[in-house]
PDB file of C-alpha atoms in Angstrom:
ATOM      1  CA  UNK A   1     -28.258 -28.213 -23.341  1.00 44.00           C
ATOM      2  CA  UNK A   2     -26.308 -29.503 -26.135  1.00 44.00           C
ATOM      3  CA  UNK A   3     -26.222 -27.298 -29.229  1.00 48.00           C
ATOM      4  CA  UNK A   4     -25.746 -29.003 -32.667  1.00 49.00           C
ATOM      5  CA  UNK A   5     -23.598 -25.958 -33.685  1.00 45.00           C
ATOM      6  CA  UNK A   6     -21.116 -26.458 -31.109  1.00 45.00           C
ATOM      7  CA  UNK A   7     -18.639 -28.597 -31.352  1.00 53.00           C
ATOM      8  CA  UNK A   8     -18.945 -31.735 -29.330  1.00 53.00           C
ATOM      9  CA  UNK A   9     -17.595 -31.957 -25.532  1.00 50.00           C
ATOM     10  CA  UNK A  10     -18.398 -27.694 -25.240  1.00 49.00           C
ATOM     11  CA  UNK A  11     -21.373 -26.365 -23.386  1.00 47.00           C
ATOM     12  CA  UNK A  12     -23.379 -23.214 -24.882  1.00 44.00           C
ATOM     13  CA  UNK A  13     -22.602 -19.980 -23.098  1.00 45.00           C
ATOM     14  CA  UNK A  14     -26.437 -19.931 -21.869  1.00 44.00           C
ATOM     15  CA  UNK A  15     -25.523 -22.473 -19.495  1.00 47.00           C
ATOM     16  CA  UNK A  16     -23.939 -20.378 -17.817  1.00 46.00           C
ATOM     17  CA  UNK A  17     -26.187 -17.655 -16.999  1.00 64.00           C
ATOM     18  CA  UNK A  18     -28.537 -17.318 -14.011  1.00 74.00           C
ATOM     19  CA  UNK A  19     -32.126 -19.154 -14.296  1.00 78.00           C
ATOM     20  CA  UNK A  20     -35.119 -18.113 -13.718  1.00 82.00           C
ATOM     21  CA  UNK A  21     -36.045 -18.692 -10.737  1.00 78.00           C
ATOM     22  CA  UNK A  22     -40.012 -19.257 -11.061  1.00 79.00           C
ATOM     23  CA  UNK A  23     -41.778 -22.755 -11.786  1.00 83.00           C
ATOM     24  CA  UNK A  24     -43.628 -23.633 -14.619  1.00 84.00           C
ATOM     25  CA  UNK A  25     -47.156 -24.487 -14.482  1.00 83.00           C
ATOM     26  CA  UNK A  26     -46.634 -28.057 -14.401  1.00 84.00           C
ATOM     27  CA  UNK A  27     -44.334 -27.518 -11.498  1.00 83.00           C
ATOM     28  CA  UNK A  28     -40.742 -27.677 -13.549  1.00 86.00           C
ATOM     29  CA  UNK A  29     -38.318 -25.107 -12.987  1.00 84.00           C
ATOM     30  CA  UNK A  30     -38.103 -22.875 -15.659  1.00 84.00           C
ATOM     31  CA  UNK A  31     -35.279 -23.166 -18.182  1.00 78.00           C
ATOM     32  CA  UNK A  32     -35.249 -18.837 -19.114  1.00 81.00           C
ATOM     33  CA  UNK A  33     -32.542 -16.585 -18.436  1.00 81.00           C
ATOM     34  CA  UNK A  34     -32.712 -14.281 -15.964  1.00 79.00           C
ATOM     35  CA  UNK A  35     -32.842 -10.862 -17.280  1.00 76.00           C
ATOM     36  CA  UNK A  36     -29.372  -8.831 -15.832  1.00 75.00           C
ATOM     37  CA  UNK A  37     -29.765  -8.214 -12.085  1.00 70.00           C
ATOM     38  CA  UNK A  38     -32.517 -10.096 -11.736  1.00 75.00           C
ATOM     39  CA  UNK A  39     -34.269 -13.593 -10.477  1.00 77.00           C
ATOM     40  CA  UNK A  40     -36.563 -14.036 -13.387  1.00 79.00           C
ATOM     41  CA  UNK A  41     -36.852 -13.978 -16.701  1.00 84.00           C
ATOM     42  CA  UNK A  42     -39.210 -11.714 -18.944  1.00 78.00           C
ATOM     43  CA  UNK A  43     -41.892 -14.131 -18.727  1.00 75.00           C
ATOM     44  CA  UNK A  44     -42.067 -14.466 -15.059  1.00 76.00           C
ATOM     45  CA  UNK A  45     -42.272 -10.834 -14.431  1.00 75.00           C
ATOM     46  CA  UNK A  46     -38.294  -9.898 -15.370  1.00 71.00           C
ATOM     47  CA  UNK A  47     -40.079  -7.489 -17.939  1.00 73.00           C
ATOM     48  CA  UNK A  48     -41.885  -5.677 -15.289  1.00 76.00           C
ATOM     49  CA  UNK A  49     -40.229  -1.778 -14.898  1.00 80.00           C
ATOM     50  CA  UNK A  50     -40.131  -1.904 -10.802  1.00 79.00           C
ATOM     51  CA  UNK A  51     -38.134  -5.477 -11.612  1.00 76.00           C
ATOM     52  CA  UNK A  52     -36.344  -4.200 -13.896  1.00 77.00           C
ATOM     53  CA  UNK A  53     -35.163  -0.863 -12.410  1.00 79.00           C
ATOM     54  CA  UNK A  54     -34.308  -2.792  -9.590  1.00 79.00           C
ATOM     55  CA  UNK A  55     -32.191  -5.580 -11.548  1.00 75.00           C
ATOM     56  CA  UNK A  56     -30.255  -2.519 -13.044  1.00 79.00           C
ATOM     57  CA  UNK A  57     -29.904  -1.153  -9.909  1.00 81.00           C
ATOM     58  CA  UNK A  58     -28.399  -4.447  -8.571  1.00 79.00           C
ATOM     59  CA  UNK A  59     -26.252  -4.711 -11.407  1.00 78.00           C
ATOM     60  CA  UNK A  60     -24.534  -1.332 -10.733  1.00 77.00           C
ATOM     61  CA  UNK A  61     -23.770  -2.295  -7.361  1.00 76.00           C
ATOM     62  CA  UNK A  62     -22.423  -5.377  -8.594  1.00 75.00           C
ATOM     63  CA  UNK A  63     -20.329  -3.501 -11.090  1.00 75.00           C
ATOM     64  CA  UNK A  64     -19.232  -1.002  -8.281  1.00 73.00           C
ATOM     65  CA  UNK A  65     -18.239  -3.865  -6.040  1.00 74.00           C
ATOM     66  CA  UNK A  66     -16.203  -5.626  -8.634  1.00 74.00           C
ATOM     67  CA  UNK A  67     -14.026  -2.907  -9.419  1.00 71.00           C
ATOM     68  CA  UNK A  68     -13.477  -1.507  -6.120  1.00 67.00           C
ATOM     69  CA  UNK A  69     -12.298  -5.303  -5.444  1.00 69.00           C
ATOM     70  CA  UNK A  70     -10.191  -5.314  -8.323  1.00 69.00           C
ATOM     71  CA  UNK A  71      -9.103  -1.585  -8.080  1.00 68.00           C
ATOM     72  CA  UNK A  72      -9.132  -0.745  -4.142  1.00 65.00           C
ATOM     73  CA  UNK A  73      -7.365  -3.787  -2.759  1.00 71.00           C
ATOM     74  CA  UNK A  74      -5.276  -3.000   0.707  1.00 74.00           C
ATOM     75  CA  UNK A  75      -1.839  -2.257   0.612  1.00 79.00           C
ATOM     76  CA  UNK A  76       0.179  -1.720   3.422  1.00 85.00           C
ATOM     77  CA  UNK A  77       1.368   2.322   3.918  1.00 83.00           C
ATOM     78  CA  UNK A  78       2.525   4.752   6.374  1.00 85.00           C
ATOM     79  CA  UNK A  79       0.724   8.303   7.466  1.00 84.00           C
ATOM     80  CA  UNK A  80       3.684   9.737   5.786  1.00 86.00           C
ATOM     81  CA  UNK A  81       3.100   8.135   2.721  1.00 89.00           C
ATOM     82  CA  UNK A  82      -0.106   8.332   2.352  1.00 89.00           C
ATOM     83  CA  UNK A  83       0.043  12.065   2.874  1.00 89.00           C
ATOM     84  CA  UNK A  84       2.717  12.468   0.633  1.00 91.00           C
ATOM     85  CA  UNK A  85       0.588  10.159  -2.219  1.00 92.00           C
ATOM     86  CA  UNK A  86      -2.470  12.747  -1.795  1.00 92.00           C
ATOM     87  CA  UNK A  87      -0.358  15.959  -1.509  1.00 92.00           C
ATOM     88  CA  UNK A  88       0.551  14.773  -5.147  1.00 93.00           C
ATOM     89  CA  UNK A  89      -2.672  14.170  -6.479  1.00 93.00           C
ATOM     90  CA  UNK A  90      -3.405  17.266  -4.839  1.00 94.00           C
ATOM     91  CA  UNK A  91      -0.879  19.203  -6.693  1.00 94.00           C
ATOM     92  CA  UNK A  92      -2.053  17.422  -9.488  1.00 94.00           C
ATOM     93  CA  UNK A  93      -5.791  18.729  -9.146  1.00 93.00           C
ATOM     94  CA  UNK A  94      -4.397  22.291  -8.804  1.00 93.00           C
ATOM     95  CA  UNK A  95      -2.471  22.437 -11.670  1.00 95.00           C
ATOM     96  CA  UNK A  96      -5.182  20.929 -14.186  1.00 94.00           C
ATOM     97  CA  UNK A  97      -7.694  23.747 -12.435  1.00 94.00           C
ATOM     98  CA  UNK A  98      -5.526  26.077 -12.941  1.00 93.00           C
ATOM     99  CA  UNK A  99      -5.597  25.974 -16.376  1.00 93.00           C
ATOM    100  CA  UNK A 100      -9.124  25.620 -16.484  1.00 92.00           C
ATOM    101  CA  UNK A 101      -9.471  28.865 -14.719  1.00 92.00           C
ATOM    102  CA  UNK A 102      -7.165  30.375 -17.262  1.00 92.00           C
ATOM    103  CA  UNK A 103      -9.407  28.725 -20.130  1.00 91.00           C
ATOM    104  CA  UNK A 104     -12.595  29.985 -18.719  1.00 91.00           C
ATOM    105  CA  UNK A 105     -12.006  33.168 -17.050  1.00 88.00           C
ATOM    106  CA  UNK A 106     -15.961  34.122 -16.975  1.00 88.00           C
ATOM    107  CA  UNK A 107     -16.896  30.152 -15.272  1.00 88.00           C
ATOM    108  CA  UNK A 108     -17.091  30.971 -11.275  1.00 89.00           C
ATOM    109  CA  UNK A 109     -17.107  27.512 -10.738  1.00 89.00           C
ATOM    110  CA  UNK A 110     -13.799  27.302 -12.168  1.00 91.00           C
ATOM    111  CA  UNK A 111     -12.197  29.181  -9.722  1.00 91.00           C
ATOM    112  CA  UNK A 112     -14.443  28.018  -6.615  1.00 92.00           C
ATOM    113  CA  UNK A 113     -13.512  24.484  -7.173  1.00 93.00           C
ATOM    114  CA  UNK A 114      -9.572  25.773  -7.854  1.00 93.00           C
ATOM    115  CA  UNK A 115      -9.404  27.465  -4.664  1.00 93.00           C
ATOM    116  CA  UNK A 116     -11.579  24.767  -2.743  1.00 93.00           C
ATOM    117  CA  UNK A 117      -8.109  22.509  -3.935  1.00 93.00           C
ATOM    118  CA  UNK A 118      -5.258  25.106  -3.124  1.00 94.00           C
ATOM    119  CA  UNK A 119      -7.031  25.484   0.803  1.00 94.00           C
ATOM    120  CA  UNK A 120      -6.997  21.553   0.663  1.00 93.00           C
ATOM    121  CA  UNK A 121      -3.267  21.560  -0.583  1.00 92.00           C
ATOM    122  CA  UNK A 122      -2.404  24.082   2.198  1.00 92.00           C
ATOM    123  CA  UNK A 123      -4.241  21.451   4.808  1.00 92.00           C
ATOM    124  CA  UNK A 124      -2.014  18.982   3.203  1.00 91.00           C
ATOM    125  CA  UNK A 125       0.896  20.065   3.424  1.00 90.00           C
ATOM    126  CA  UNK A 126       0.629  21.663   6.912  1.00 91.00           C
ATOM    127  CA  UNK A 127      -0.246  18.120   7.889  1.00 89.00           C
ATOM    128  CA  UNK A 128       3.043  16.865   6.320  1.00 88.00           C
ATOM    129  CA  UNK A 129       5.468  19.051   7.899  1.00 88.00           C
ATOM    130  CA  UNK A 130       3.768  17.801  11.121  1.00 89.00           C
ATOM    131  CA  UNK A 131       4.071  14.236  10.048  1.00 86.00           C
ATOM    132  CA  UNK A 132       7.645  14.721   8.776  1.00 85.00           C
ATOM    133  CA  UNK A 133       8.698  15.892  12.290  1.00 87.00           C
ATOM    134  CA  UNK A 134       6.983  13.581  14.531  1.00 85.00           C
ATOM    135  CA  UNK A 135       9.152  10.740  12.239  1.00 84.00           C
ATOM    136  CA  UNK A 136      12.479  12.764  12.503  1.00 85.00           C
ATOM    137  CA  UNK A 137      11.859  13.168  16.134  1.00 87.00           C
ATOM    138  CA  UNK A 138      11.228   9.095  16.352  1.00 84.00           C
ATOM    139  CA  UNK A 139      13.859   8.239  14.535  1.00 85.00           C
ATOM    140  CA  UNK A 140      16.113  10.462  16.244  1.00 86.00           C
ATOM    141  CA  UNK A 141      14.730   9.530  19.436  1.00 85.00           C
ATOM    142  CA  UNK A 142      15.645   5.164  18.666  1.00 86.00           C
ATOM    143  CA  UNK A 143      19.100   6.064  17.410  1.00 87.00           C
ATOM    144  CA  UNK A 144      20.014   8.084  20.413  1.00 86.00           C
ATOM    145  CA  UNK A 145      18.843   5.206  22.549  1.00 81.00           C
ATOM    146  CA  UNK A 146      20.400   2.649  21.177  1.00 85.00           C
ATOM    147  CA  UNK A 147      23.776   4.610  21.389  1.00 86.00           C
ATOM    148  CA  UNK A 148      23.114   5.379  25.029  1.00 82.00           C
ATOM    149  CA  UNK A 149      22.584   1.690  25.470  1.00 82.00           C
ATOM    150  CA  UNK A 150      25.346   1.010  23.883  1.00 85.00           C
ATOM    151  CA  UNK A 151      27.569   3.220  25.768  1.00 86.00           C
ATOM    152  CA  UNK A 152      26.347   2.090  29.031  1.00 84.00           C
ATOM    153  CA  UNK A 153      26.924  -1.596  28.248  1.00 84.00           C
ATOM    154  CA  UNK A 154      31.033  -0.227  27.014  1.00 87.00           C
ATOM    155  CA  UNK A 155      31.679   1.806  30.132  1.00 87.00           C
ATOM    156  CA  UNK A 156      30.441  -1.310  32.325  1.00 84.00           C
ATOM    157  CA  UNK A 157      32.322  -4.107  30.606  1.00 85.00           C
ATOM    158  CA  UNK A 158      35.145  -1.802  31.046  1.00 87.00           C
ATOM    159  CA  UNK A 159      35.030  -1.521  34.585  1.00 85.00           C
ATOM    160  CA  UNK A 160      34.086  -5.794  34.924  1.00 86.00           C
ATOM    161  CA  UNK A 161      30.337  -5.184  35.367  1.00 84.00           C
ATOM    162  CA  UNK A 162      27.898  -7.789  33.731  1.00 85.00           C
ATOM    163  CA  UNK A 163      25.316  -5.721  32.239  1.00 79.00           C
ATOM    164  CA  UNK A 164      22.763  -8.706  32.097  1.00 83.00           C
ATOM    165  CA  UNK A 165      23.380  -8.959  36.063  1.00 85.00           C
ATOM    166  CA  UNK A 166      19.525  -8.101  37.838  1.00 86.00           C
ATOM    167  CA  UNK A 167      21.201  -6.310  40.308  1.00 84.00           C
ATOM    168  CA  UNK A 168      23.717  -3.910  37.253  1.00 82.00           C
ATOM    169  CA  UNK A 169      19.650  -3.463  35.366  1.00 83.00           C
ATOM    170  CA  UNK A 170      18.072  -2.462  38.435  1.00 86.00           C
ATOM    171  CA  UNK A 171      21.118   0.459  39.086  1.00 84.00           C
ATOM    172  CA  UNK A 172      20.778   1.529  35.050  1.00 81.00           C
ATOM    173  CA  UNK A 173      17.153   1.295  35.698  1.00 83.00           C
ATOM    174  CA  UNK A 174      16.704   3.355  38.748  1.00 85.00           C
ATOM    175  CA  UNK A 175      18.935   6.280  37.083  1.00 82.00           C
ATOM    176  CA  UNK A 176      17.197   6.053  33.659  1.00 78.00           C
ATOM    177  CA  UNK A 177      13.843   6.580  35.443  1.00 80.00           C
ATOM    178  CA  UNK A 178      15.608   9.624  37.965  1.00 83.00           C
ATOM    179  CA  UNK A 179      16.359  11.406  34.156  1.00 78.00           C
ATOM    180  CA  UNK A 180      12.764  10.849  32.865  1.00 73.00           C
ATOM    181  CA  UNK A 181      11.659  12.529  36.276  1.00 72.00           C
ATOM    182  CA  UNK A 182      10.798   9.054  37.802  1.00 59.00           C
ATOM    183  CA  UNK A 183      11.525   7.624  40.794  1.00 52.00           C
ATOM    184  CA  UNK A 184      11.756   3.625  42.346  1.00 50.00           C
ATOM    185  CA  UNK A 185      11.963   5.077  45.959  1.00 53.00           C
ATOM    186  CA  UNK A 186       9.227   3.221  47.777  1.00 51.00           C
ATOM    187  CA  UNK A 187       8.992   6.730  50.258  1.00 49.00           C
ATOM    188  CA  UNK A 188       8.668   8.962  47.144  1.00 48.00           C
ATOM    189  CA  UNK A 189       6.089   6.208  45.546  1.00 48.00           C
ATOM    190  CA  UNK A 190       3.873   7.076  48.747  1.00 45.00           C
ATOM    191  CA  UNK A 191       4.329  10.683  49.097  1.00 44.00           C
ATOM    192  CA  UNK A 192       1.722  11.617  46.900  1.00 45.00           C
ATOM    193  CA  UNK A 193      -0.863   8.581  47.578  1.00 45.00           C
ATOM    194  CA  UNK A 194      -4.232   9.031  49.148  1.00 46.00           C
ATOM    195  CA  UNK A 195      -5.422   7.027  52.424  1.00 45.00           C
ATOM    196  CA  UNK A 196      -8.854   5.661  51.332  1.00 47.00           C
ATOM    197  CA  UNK A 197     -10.788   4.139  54.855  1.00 48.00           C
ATOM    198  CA  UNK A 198     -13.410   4.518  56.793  1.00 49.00           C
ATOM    199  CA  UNK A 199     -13.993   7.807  58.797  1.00 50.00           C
ATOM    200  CA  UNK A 200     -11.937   6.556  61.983  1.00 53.00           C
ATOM    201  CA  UNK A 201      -9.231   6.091  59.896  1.00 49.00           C
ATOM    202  CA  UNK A 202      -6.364   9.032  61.102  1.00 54.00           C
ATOM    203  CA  UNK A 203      -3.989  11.116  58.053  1.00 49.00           C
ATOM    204  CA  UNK A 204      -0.178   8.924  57.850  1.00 47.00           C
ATOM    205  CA  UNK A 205       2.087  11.259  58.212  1.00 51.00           C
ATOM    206  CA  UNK A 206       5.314  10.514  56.203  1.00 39.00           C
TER     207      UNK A 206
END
């Protein structure tokens, strides 16, 4: 559609709206807008209020979806962080109730939402100490093995060992499982197993 009160070379903005979707009566498509949300235009039933209740409905969901694309993309995070992002907000909440509770002393649902927030900063930050630890304790845990690998590799360079020898990684190997209360004995490997056979089959005796 070219508009003699555009300039020439630019469309008009109508062009770019949704069409109706119905047919004329001689069979052309028909060249209305599509009311908001909708497939048709007010001609073609767009004006209808099930239609349009629906079309509004459509174009809230449309709204909802844009801006949780444009405001709830992913980012990459850690437990820790997140918990320590919604402690904050948390904190936040409490705060701004609490001076709502101090602004409307007689409003009961002043304080029940305020203290519904304080139980869920308490959750919070129970959660966090927890979280805090377990990341210590990792971190803790990765240094102290990489100095004990470290050490182990020192002591047997010192003493002419190659450490990337099979048979040096099977001997570190075997004692690193001993401390963690394993064992690469074959005989202990078996001590515990169960025979599984028929009934003629007679208890091994190790």
């Amino acid at each position: 559609m070219v508009s003699k009160y555009l300039p020439a070379g630019e469309s008009s903005p109508i062009e770019h709206m949704r069409k109706c979707g119905a047919r004329c009566r001689d069979g052309t498509p028909c060249e209305g807008v599509a009311i908001r949300g909708g497939q048709r235009c007010r001609m073609h039933g767009g004006a209808a209020p099930a239609v349009r209740d629906a079309a509004t409905r459509r174009s809230e969901e449309v709204a909802v979806e844009r801006a949780v694309h444009k405001y709830g993309k992913p980012r990459r995070t850690t437990p820790v962080q997140a918990l320590e992002e919604e402690l904050d907000r948390t904190q936040g909440h409490v705060d701004w109730l609490a001076e709502q509770v101090g602004r409307y002393p007689e409003e009961p649902v002043w304080r029940s939402v305020y203290q519904a927030e304080r139980d869920h900063l308490t959750k919070l930050a129970a959660h966090m100490v927890t979280a805090k630890t377990a990341e210590r304790r990792l971190a803790l845990g990765n240094r102290t093995a990489a100095l004990v690998g470290d050490l182990i590799d020192a002591v047997l360079r010192d003493f002419g060992l190659d450490t990337t020898d099979d048979a040096v990684r099977r001997v570190i190997r075997r004692h690193l499982d001993a401390m963690q209360g394993k064992s690469t004995d074959p005989a202990a490997q078996v001590e515990d197993a169960e025979v599984v056979g028929t009934e003629d089959t007679q208890p091994v005796e190790f």
